[in-house]
Amino acid sequence: MPAITTHAFWIDSPQSGSIHQGHCAAPSPDMLQVRTLYSGISRGTEALVWNGLVPESEYQRMRAPFQEGHFPAPVKYGYANVGVVEVGPSDWVGAQVFCLFPHQDRYVVPQQAAHRLPEDLPAERGILAANVETAINAIWDLQPQMGERIAVIGAGVVGCLVASLIQAMPGCQAQLIDINPARATTAAALGVEFATPQTAWTQADRVVHTSATQAGLNHALTLVATNGVILEMSWFGKTPVSLPLGQDFHARRLTLRSSQVGQVPPHRASQWTTDGRLNLALSLLAENTAWDALIDSESAFAELPQTMPKIASGQGLCHRIIYPETT
């Protein structure tokens, strides 16, 4: 079979990108050829990559599964791709799948890299799977207990998902905190209480920080109760962060814990693999129609070089990229 012509979005240099034409080999019997329907950009990690802010020490750990090129650039980066299988074993052809693949219109991957979407999961929502997986990992790291009040600082996509999952747990109450009062609408759609920093709880049992700001993390120290836990989910890239760990940090016996999706937490590793965790994320996506509220903008794939600067600098949630039916 002839090679497949592809079109992919590349960051050519920090804050500059374009669509490159390329080719990939036709699939062998154990591979799948996928045509992309949608890909997703959640402002956070991809903004750091776009701006060239990945620390050199993290170049290898930060590599996406099917990344090409190297940080800071040129690099093809992304991890939220939903497509339909065009070529492969008969039981795969026509299946809609999620794959941790960059922004590209067609690609070939091993079968084990593609995860079938549940029949009741719309492809349009499926782009949130990687974010849901991150939120699941956070819940595992946080280990919330029945009856606790848990504050989530930062109403981005991951913060909203974490708050939604906490609120769904019996006996737990979540509060979503953000400096942008417009996020109250999103919180309401998720069934979660909203607060600004000025109206937030004090004495929360646990606090999850996702705002990727020094002010947000400092605020977390003031919200958590004695013996409480702060789960840090933000990734600051090259940005240094200063914390007031004098004052009453030690006297109140606070715990500051990191969470990162690259590995299943040790206390879950005997029961869960990363593949199993992703399949769990897809099943939760199928159940939670309210999470559609987290996809708040979209544009065509061909426009990505022009829209990426706005996406990376904006205050929105998840941006959906729409691919043409045939390319």
mmCIF file of C-alpha atoms in Angstrom:
data_model
loop_
_atom_site.group_PDB
_atom_site.id
_atom_site.type_symbol
_atom_site.label_atom_id
_atom_site.label_comp_id
_atom_site.label_asym_id
_atom_site.label_seq_id
_atom_site.Cartn_x
_atom_site.Cartn_y
_atom_site.Cartn_z
ATOM 1 C CA MET A 1 0.000 0.000 0.000
ATOM 2 C CA PRO A 2 1.242 3.542 -0.731
ATOM 3 C CA ALA A 3 2.355 5.884 2.042
ATOM 4 C CA ILE A 4 -0.345 8.052 3.625
ATOM 5 C CA THR A 5 -0.202 11.820 3.218
ATOM 6 C CA THR A 6 -0.665 13.628 6.529
ATOM 7 C CA HIS A 7 -1.028 17.195 7.757
ATOM 8 C CA ALA A 8 0.097 18.077 11.283
ATOM 9 C CA PHE A 9 0.446 21.189 13.401
ATOM 10 C CA TRP A 10 4.027 21.909 14.446
ATOM 11 C CA ILE A 11 5.444 24.515 16.792
ATOM 12 C CA ASP A 12 8.259 25.788 14.589
ATOM 13 C CA SER A 13 9.688 28.072 17.257
ATOM 14 C CA PRO A 14 8.271 29.363 20.545
ATOM 15 C CA GLN A 15 4.981 31.184 19.838
ATOM 16 C CA SER A 16 5.050 30.348 16.132
ATOM 17 C CA GLY A 17 3.502 27.348 14.376
ATOM 18 C CA SER A 18 2.352 26.034 11.021
ATOM 19 C CA ILE A 19 0.774 23.001 9.396
ATOM 20 C CA HIS A 20 3.303 20.652 7.811
ATOM 21 C CA GLN A 21 2.570 18.060 5.158
ATOM 22 C CA GLY A 22 4.163 14.683 5.800
ATOM 23 C CA HIS A 23 3.803 10.979 5.188
ATOM 24 C CA CYS A 24 3.505 7.824 7.226
ATOM 25 C CA ALA A 25 3.738 4.211 6.173
ATOM 26 C CA ALA A 26 0.546 2.258 5.480
ATOM 27 C CA PRO A 27 -0.545 0.146 8.467
ATOM 28 C CA SER A 28 0.745 -3.372 8.972
ATOM 29 C CA PRO A 29 -1.781 -6.024 10.132
ATOM 30 C CA ASP A 30 -1.353 -5.133 13.820
ATOM 31 C CA MET A 31 -1.690 -1.381 13.253
ATOM 32 C CA LEU A 32 -4.597 1.027 12.783
ATOM 33 C CA GLN A 33 -4.986 3.907 10.361
ATOM 34 C CA VAL A 34 -7.058 6.628 12.008
ATOM 35 C CA ARG A 35 -8.705 9.716 10.521
ATOM 36 C CA THR A 36 -8.993 12.472 13.096
ATOM 37 C CA LEU A 37 -12.418 13.911 13.866
ATOM 38 C CA TYR A 38 -11.456 16.229 16.730
ATOM 39 C CA SER A 39 -8.481 17.134 18.872
ATOM 40 C CA GLY A 40 -8.456 19.166 22.047
ATOM 41 C CA ILE A 41 -6.302 21.854 23.614
ATOM 42 C CA SER A 42 -6.709 22.571 27.310
ATOM 43 C CA ARG A 43 -4.877 25.719 28.248
ATOM 44 C CA GLY A 44 -2.065 24.725 30.566
ATOM 45 C CA THR A 45 0.598 22.285 29.440
ATOM 46 C CA GLU A 46 0.176 23.087 25.750
ATOM 47 C CA ALA A 47 0.467 26.806 26.497
ATOM 48 C CA LEU A 48 3.780 26.162 28.255
ATOM 49 C CA VAL A 49 4.979 24.125 25.267
ATOM 50 C CA TRP A 50 3.780 26.825 22.833
ATOM 51 C CA ASN A 51 5.655 29.510 24.779
ATOM 52 C CA GLY A 52 8.851 27.437 25.012
ATOM 53 C CA LEU A 53 8.696 27.184 28.812
ATOM 54 C CA VAL A 54 9.455 23.484 29.287
ATOM 55 C CA PRO A 55 12.546 23.251 31.539
ATOM 56 C CA GLU A 56 15.464 21.416 29.958
ATOM 57 C CA SER A 57 15.502 19.023 32.915
ATOM 58 C CA GLU A 58 11.978 17.882 31.937
ATOM 59 C CA TYR A 59 12.469 17.418 28.186
ATOM 60 C CA GLN A 60 12.255 13.624 28.398
ATOM 61 C CA ARG A 61 9.551 13.342 31.058
ATOM 62 C CA MET A 62 7.383 15.843 29.185
ATOM 63 C CA ARG A 63 7.456 14.002 25.872
ATOM 64 C CA ALA A 64 3.985 13.103 24.621
ATOM 65 C CA PRO A 65 3.571 9.455 23.491
ATOM 66 C CA PHE A 66 3.656 10.266 19.756
ATOM 67 C CA GLN A 67 5.569 13.521 19.870
ATOM 68 C CA GLU A 68 7.980 14.307 17.064
ATOM 69 C CA GLY A 69 10.791 16.821 17.295
ATOM 70 C CA HIS A 70 12.295 18.149 20.497
ATOM 71 C CA PHE A 71 11.661 20.904 23.029
ATOM 72 C CA PRO A 72 11.611 23.786 22.787
ATOM 73 C CA ALA A 73 11.098 23.538 19.002
ATOM 74 C CA PRO A 74 10.446 22.458 16.343
ATOM 75 C CA VAL A 75 8.053 20.024 17.945
ATOM 76 C CA LYS A 76 4.743 18.279 17.155
ATOM 77 C CA TYR A 77 2.920 18.050 20.471
ATOM 78 C CA GLY A 78 -0.527 17.077 21.705
ATOM 79 C CA TYR A 79 -2.365 14.308 23.534
ATOM 80 C CA ALA A 80 -6.135 14.606 22.978
ATOM 81 C CA ASN A 81 -7.185 13.091 19.658
ATOM 82 C CA VAL A 82 -10.470 11.421 18.716
ATOM 83 C CA GLY A 83 -10.811 9.761 15.330
ATOM 84 C CA VAL A 84 -12.357 6.941 13.358
ATOM 85 C CA VAL A 85 -10.450 3.838 12.245
ATOM 86 C CA GLU A 86 -10.215 3.715 8.448
ATOM 87 C CA VAL A 87 -7.921 0.710 8.001
ATOM 88 C CA GLY A 88 -7.251 -2.186 10.343
ATOM 89 C CA PRO A 89 -8.719 -5.523 11.449
ATOM 90 C CA SER A 90 -12.392 -5.847 10.508
ATOM 91 C CA ASP A 91 -13.565 -5.502 14.116
ATOM 92 C CA TRP A 92 -11.813 -2.130 14.355
ATOM 93 C CA VAL A 93 -12.836 -0.486 11.075
ATOM 94 C CA GLY A 94 -15.379 2.246 11.716
ATOM 95 C CA ALA A 95 -14.712 2.353 15.460
ATOM 96 C CA GLN A 96 -14.303 5.755 17.087
ATOM 97 C CA VAL A 97 -11.173 5.881 19.228
ATOM 98 C CA PHE A 98 -9.260 8.130 21.585
ATOM 99 C CA CYS A 99 -5.495 8.316 21.208
ATOM 100 C CA LEU A 100 -2.767 10.341 22.917
ATOM 101 C CA PHE A 101 -1.746 11.755 19.533
ATOM 102 C CA PRO A 102 -0.852 15.315 18.451
ATOM 103 C CA HIS A 103 -2.907 17.559 16.171
ATOM 104 C CA GLN A 104 -2.772 15.648 12.873
ATOM 105 C CA ASP A 105 -5.428 14.696 10.342
ATOM 106 C CA ARG A 106 -4.403 11.052 9.786
ATOM 107 C CA TYR A 107 -2.029 8.739 11.594
ATOM 108 C CA VAL A 108 -1.069 5.097 12.087
ATOM 109 C CA VAL A 109 -0.683 3.613 15.580
ATOM 110 C CA PRO A 110 -0.499 0.174 17.219
ATOM 111 C CA GLN A 111 -3.883 -1.221 18.249
ATOM 112 C CA GLN A 112 -2.989 -0.963 21.932
ATOM 113 C CA ALA A 113 -2.517 2.821 21.601
ATOM 114 C CA ALA A 114 -6.149 3.327 20.528
ATOM 115 C CA HIS A 115 -8.978 3.220 23.065
ATOM 116 C CA ARG A 116 -12.496 2.606 21.810
ATOM 117 C CA LEU A 117 -15.039 5.205 22.808
ATOM 118 C CA PRO A 118 -18.069 3.800 24.635
ATOM 119 C CA GLU A 119 -21.078 3.715 22.336
ATOM 120 C CA ASP A 120 -22.845 6.400 24.369
ATOM 121 C CA LEU A 121 -19.866 8.795 24.396
ATOM 122 C CA PRO A 122 -20.075 11.484 21.676
ATOM 123 C CA ALA A 123 -16.807 11.951 19.839
ATOM 124 C CA GLU A 124 -17.059 15.695 20.451
ATOM 125 C CA ARG A 125 -16.774 15.115 24.222
ATOM 126 C CA GLY A 126 -14.133 12.409 23.917
ATOM 127 C CA ILE A 127 -11.322 14.964 23.605
ATOM 128 C CA LEU A 128 -11.575 15.488 27.387
ATOM 129 C CA ALA A 129 -10.338 11.956 28.130
ATOM 130 C CA ALA A 130 -6.754 12.942 28.980
ATOM 131 C CA ASN A 131 -8.003 15.667 31.342
ATOM 132 C CA VAL A 132 -10.385 13.243 33.044
ATOM 133 C CA GLU A 133 -7.517 10.787 33.463
ATOM 134 C CA THR A 134 -5.508 13.530 35.186
ATOM 135 C CA ALA A 135 -8.467 14.263 37.476
ATOM 136 C CA ILE A 136 -8.821 10.578 38.389
ATOM 137 C CA ASN A 137 -5.141 10.464 39.326
ATOM 138 C CA ALA A 138 -5.657 13.543 41.501
ATOM 139 C CA ILE A 139 -8.524 11.883 43.381
ATOM 140 C CA TRP A 140 -6.337 8.842 43.979
ATOM 141 C CA ASP A 141 -3.501 11.071 45.242
ATOM 142 C CA LEU A 142 -5.840 13.193 47.379
ATOM 143 C CA GLN A 143 -7.556 10.220 49.065
ATOM 144 C CA PRO A 144 -10.638 12.194 50.195
ATOM 145 C CA GLN A 145 -12.594 10.909 53.157
ATOM 146 C CA MET A 146 -16.344 10.796 53.688
ATOM 147 C CA GLY A 147 -17.703 13.996 55.221
ATOM 148 C CA GLU A 148 -14.847 16.248 54.158
ATOM 149 C CA ARG A 149 -15.071 19.750 52.696
ATOM 150 C CA ILE A 150 -12.565 20.079 49.865
ATOM 151 C CA ALA A 151 -11.672 23.349 48.145
ATOM 152 C CA VAL A 152 -10.392 23.363 44.557
ATOM 153 C CA ILE A 153 -8.472 26.502 43.579
ATOM 154 C CA GLY A 154 -8.478 27.179 39.842
ATOM 155 C CA ALA A 155 -11.542 26.596 37.671
ATOM 156 C CA GLY A 156 -9.736 25.423 34.577
ATOM 157 C CA VAL A 157 -10.661 22.136 32.929
ATOM 158 C CA VAL A 158 -8.803 19.907 35.381
ATOM 159 C CA GLY A 159 -9.916 21.890 38.423
ATOM 160 C CA CYS A 160 -13.531 21.696 37.286
ATOM 161 C CA LEU A 161 -13.275 17.947 36.717
ATOM 162 C CA VAL A 162 -11.686 17.330 40.119
ATOM 163 C CA ALA A 163 -14.388 19.396 41.847
ATOM 164 C CA SER A 164 -17.110 17.533 39.940
ATOM 165 C CA LEU A 165 -15.710 14.132 40.936
ATOM 166 C CA ILE A 166 -15.373 15.171 44.582
ATOM 167 C CA GLN A 167 -18.930 16.513 44.668
ATOM 168 C CA ALA A 168 -20.198 13.167 43.356
ATOM 169 C CA MET A 169 -18.619 11.279 46.271
ATOM 170 C CA PRO A 170 -21.045 10.431 49.123
ATOM 171 C CA GLY A 171 -20.663 12.786 52.045
ATOM 172 C CA CYS A 172 -18.106 15.073 50.383
ATOM 173 C CA GLN A 173 -18.625 18.722 49.493
ATOM 174 C CA ALA A 174 -16.527 20.590 46.940
ATOM 175 C CA GLN A 175 -16.057 24.311 46.452
ATOM 176 C CA LEU A 176 -14.567 25.627 43.204
ATOM 177 C CA ILE A 177 -12.573 28.844 43.671
ATOM 178 C CA ASP A 178 -11.467 31.222 40.939
ATOM 179 C CA ILE A 179 -10.652 34.909 40.517
ATOM 180 C CA ASN A 180 -12.901 35.014 37.443
ATOM 181 C CA PRO A 181 -16.514 35.345 38.632
ATOM 182 C CA ALA A 182 -17.747 34.169 35.217
ATOM 183 C CA ARG A 183 -16.618 30.672 36.229
ATOM 184 C CA ALA A 184 -19.666 30.544 38.492
ATOM 185 C CA THR A 185 -21.718 29.613 35.430
ATOM 186 C CA THR A 186 -19.472 26.630 34.728
ATOM 187 C CA ALA A 187 -19.566 25.544 38.364
ATOM 188 C CA ALA A 188 -23.367 25.711 38.343
ATOM 189 C CA ALA A 189 -23.481 23.511 35.231
ATOM 190 C CA LEU A 190 -21.388 20.949 37.133
ATOM 191 C CA GLY A 191 -23.485 21.152 40.293
ATOM 192 C CA VAL A 192 -20.564 22.512 42.322
ATOM 193 C CA GLU A 193 -20.524 25.490 44.709
ATOM 194 C CA PHE A 194 -18.474 28.457 43.452
ATOM 195 C CA ALA A 195 -16.543 31.093 45.366
ATOM 196 C CA THR A 196 -14.076 33.888 44.689
ATOM 197 C CA PRO A 197 -10.935 34.008 46.872
ATOM 198 C CA GLN A 198 -12.683 36.586 49.058
ATOM 199 C CA THR A 199 -15.734 34.381 49.711
ATOM 200 C CA ALA A 200 -14.002 30.985 49.879
ATOM 201 C CA TRP A 201 -14.261 28.623 52.819
ATOM 202 C CA THR A 202 -11.709 28.613 55.552
ATOM 203 C CA GLN A 203 -10.784 25.459 57.435
ATOM 204 C CA ALA A 204 -11.192 23.146 54.432
ATOM 205 C CA ASP A 205 -10.138 19.578 55.181
ATOM 206 C CA ARG A 206 -8.181 19.369 51.938
ATOM 207 C CA VAL A 207 -7.310 21.829 49.169
ATOM 208 C CA VAL A 208 -6.511 21.012 45.548
ATOM 209 C CA HIS A 209 -4.509 23.681 43.728
ATOM 210 C CA THR A 210 -4.722 23.865 39.921
ATOM 211 C CA SER A 211 -4.401 27.577 39.088
ATOM 212 C CA ALA A 212 -0.681 27.479 38.180
ATOM 213 C CA THR A 213 -0.155 30.767 40.040
ATOM 214 C CA GLN A 214 1.949 31.551 43.075
ATOM 215 C CA ALA A 215 -0.934 33.544 44.555
ATOM 216 C CA GLY A 216 -3.249 30.543 44.247
ATOM 217 C CA LEU A 217 -0.843 28.218 46.026
ATOM 218 C CA ASN A 218 -0.228 30.769 48.763
ATOM 219 C CA HIS A 219 -3.992 31.097 49.189
ATOM 220 C CA ALA A 220 -4.269 27.318 49.564
ATOM 221 C CA LEU A 221 -2.067 27.532 52.678
ATOM 222 C CA THR A 222 -4.549 29.925 54.282
ATOM 223 C CA LEU A 223 -7.653 27.855 53.443
ATOM 224 C CA VAL A 224 -6.652 24.440 54.738
ATOM 225 C CA ALA A 225 -7.349 23.374 58.301
ATOM 226 C CA THR A 226 -4.759 22.180 60.818
ATOM 227 C CA ASN A 227 -3.362 18.774 59.787
ATOM 228 C CA GLY A 228 -4.837 19.359 56.318
ATOM 229 C CA VAL A 229 -3.482 18.326 52.938
ATOM 230 C CA ILE A 230 -2.786 20.567 49.923
ATOM 231 C CA LEU A 231 -2.551 18.700 46.634
ATOM 232 C CA GLU A 232 -0.502 20.627 44.079
ATOM 233 C CA MET A 233 -1.564 19.792 40.518
ATOM 234 C CA SER A 234 -0.195 22.869 38.747
ATOM 235 C CA TRP A 235 2.900 22.557 36.623
ATOM 236 C CA PHE A 236 4.849 25.817 36.576
ATOM 237 C CA GLY A 237 7.407 24.940 33.906
ATOM 238 C CA LYS A 238 10.389 27.279 34.304
ATOM 239 C CA THR A 239 8.558 29.699 36.595
ATOM 240 C CA PRO A 240 9.960 29.788 40.157
ATOM 241 C CA VAL A 241 7.462 29.765 43.026
ATOM 242 C CA SER A 242 7.935 31.313 46.472
ATOM 243 C CA LEU A 243 5.917 30.015 49.446
ATOM 244 C CA PRO A 244 5.572 31.302 53.032
ATOM 245 C CA LEU A 245 6.614 28.089 54.755
ATOM 246 C CA GLY A 246 7.488 29.936 57.942
ATOM 247 C CA GLN A 247 4.613 31.462 59.904
ATOM 248 C CA ASP A 248 2.300 28.634 61.002
ATOM 249 C CA PHE A 249 3.027 26.051 58.274
ATOM 250 C CA HIS A 250 4.850 23.699 60.653
ATOM 251 C CA ALA A 251 2.773 24.473 63.728
ATOM 252 C CA ARG A 252 -0.388 23.479 61.867
ATOM 253 C CA ARG A 253 1.335 20.345 60.524
ATOM 254 C CA LEU A 254 0.269 20.925 56.927
ATOM 255 C CA THR A 255 1.090 18.505 54.112
ATOM 256 C CA LEU A 256 1.955 19.728 50.612
ATOM 257 C CA ARG A 257 1.703 16.831 48.163
ATOM 258 C CA SER A 258 2.345 16.695 44.406
ATOM 259 C CA SER A 259 0.185 14.957 41.818
ATOM 260 C CA GLN A 260 1.191 14.129 38.262
ATOM 261 C CA VAL A 261 -0.540 11.923 35.722
ATOM 262 C CA GLY A 262 2.595 10.286 34.320
ATOM 263 C CA GLN A 263 2.317 7.369 36.736
ATOM 264 C CA VAL A 264 -0.460 5.621 38.625
ATOM 265 C CA PRO A 265 -0.029 6.404 42.361
ATOM 266 C CA PRO A 266 1.921 3.649 44.138
ATOM 267 C CA HIS A 267 -1.001 2.604 46.327
ATOM 268 C CA ARG A 268 -3.064 1.967 43.156
ATOM 269 C CA ALA A 269 -0.362 0.461 40.957
ATOM 270 C CA SER A 270 -1.098 -3.146 41.900
ATOM 271 C CA GLN A 271 -4.683 -2.815 40.631
ATOM 272 C CA TRP A 272 -4.526 -0.199 37.884
ATOM 273 C CA THR A 273 -2.497 0.369 34.738
ATOM 274 C CA THR A 274 -2.436 3.588 32.738
ATOM 275 C CA ASP A 275 -4.544 1.844 30.070
ATOM 276 C CA GLY A 276 -7.123 0.862 32.661
ATOM 277 C CA ARG A 277 -7.163 4.384 34.029
ATOM 278 C CA LEU A 278 -7.811 5.826 30.561
ATOM 279 C CA ASN A 279 -10.650 3.388 29.960
ATOM 280 C CA LEU A 280 -12.136 4.464 33.299
ATOM 281 C CA ALA A 281 -11.871 8.086 32.142
ATOM 282 C CA LEU A 282 -13.788 7.253 28.952
ATOM 283 C CA SER A 283 -16.553 5.518 30.893
ATOM 284 C CA LEU A 284 -16.902 8.524 33.223
ATOM 285 C CA LEU A 285 -17.047 10.834 30.212
ATOM 286 C CA ALA A 286 -19.934 8.832 28.796
ATOM 287 C CA GLU A 287 -21.868 9.231 32.061
ATOM 288 C CA ASN A 288 -21.255 12.925 32.664
ATOM 289 C CA THR A 289 -23.061 14.957 30.018
ATOM 290 C CA ALA A 290 -22.567 18.096 32.135
ATOM 291 C CA TRP A 291 -18.870 18.018 31.269
ATOM 292 C CA ASP A 292 -19.773 19.333 27.808
ATOM 293 C CA ALA A 293 -19.701 22.753 29.515
ATOM 294 C CA LEU A 294 -15.909 22.471 29.724
ATOM 295 C CA ILE A 295 -15.522 22.712 25.931
ATOM 296 C CA ASP A 296 -16.158 26.403 25.404
ATOM 297 C CA SER A 297 -14.677 27.190 21.987
ATOM 298 C CA GLU A 298 -13.776 25.512 18.706
ATOM 299 C CA SER A 299 -12.169 26.216 15.357
ATOM 300 C CA ALA A 300 -11.087 24.472 12.175
ATOM 301 C CA PHE A 301 -7.804 22.553 11.982
ATOM 302 C CA ALA A 302 -6.625 24.693 9.052
ATOM 303 C CA GLU A 303 -6.913 27.792 11.269
ATOM 304 C CA LEU A 304 -4.770 26.400 14.100
ATOM 305 C CA PRO A 305 -1.621 28.440 13.268
ATOM 306 C CA GLN A 306 -3.700 31.602 13.644
ATOM 307 C CA THR A 307 -5.830 30.515 16.620
ATOM 308 C CA MET A 308 -3.130 28.856 18.753
ATOM 309 C CA PRO A 309 -1.687 32.184 20.016
ATOM 310 C CA LYS A 310 -5.170 33.209 21.189
ATOM 311 C CA ILE A 311 -5.813 29.805 22.781
ATOM 312 C CA ALA A 312 -2.492 29.820 24.655
ATOM 313 C CA SER A 313 -2.956 33.343 26.019
ATOM 314 C CA GLY A 314 -6.693 33.164 26.710
ATOM 315 C CA GLN A 315 -8.703 32.452 29.809
ATOM 316 C CA GLY A 316 -11.028 29.850 28.327
ATOM 317 C CA LEU A 317 -11.388 26.163 29.097
ATOM 318 C CA CYS A 318 -10.964 23.400 26.488
ATOM 319 C CA HIS A 319 -10.707 24.393 22.825
ATOM 320 C CA ARG A 320 -11.916 21.842 20.271
ATOM 321 C CA ILE A 321 -10.250 21.512 16.859
ATOM 322 C CA ILE A 322 -12.541 20.290 14.089
ATOM 323 C CA TYR A 323 -11.073 18.334 11.179
ATOM 324 C CA PRO A 324 -12.617 18.146 7.701
ATOM 325 C CA GLU A 325 -14.488 14.955 6.812
ATOM 326 C CA THR A 326 -12.045 14.218 4.015
ATOM 327 C CA THR A 327 -8.540 15.563 3.534
#
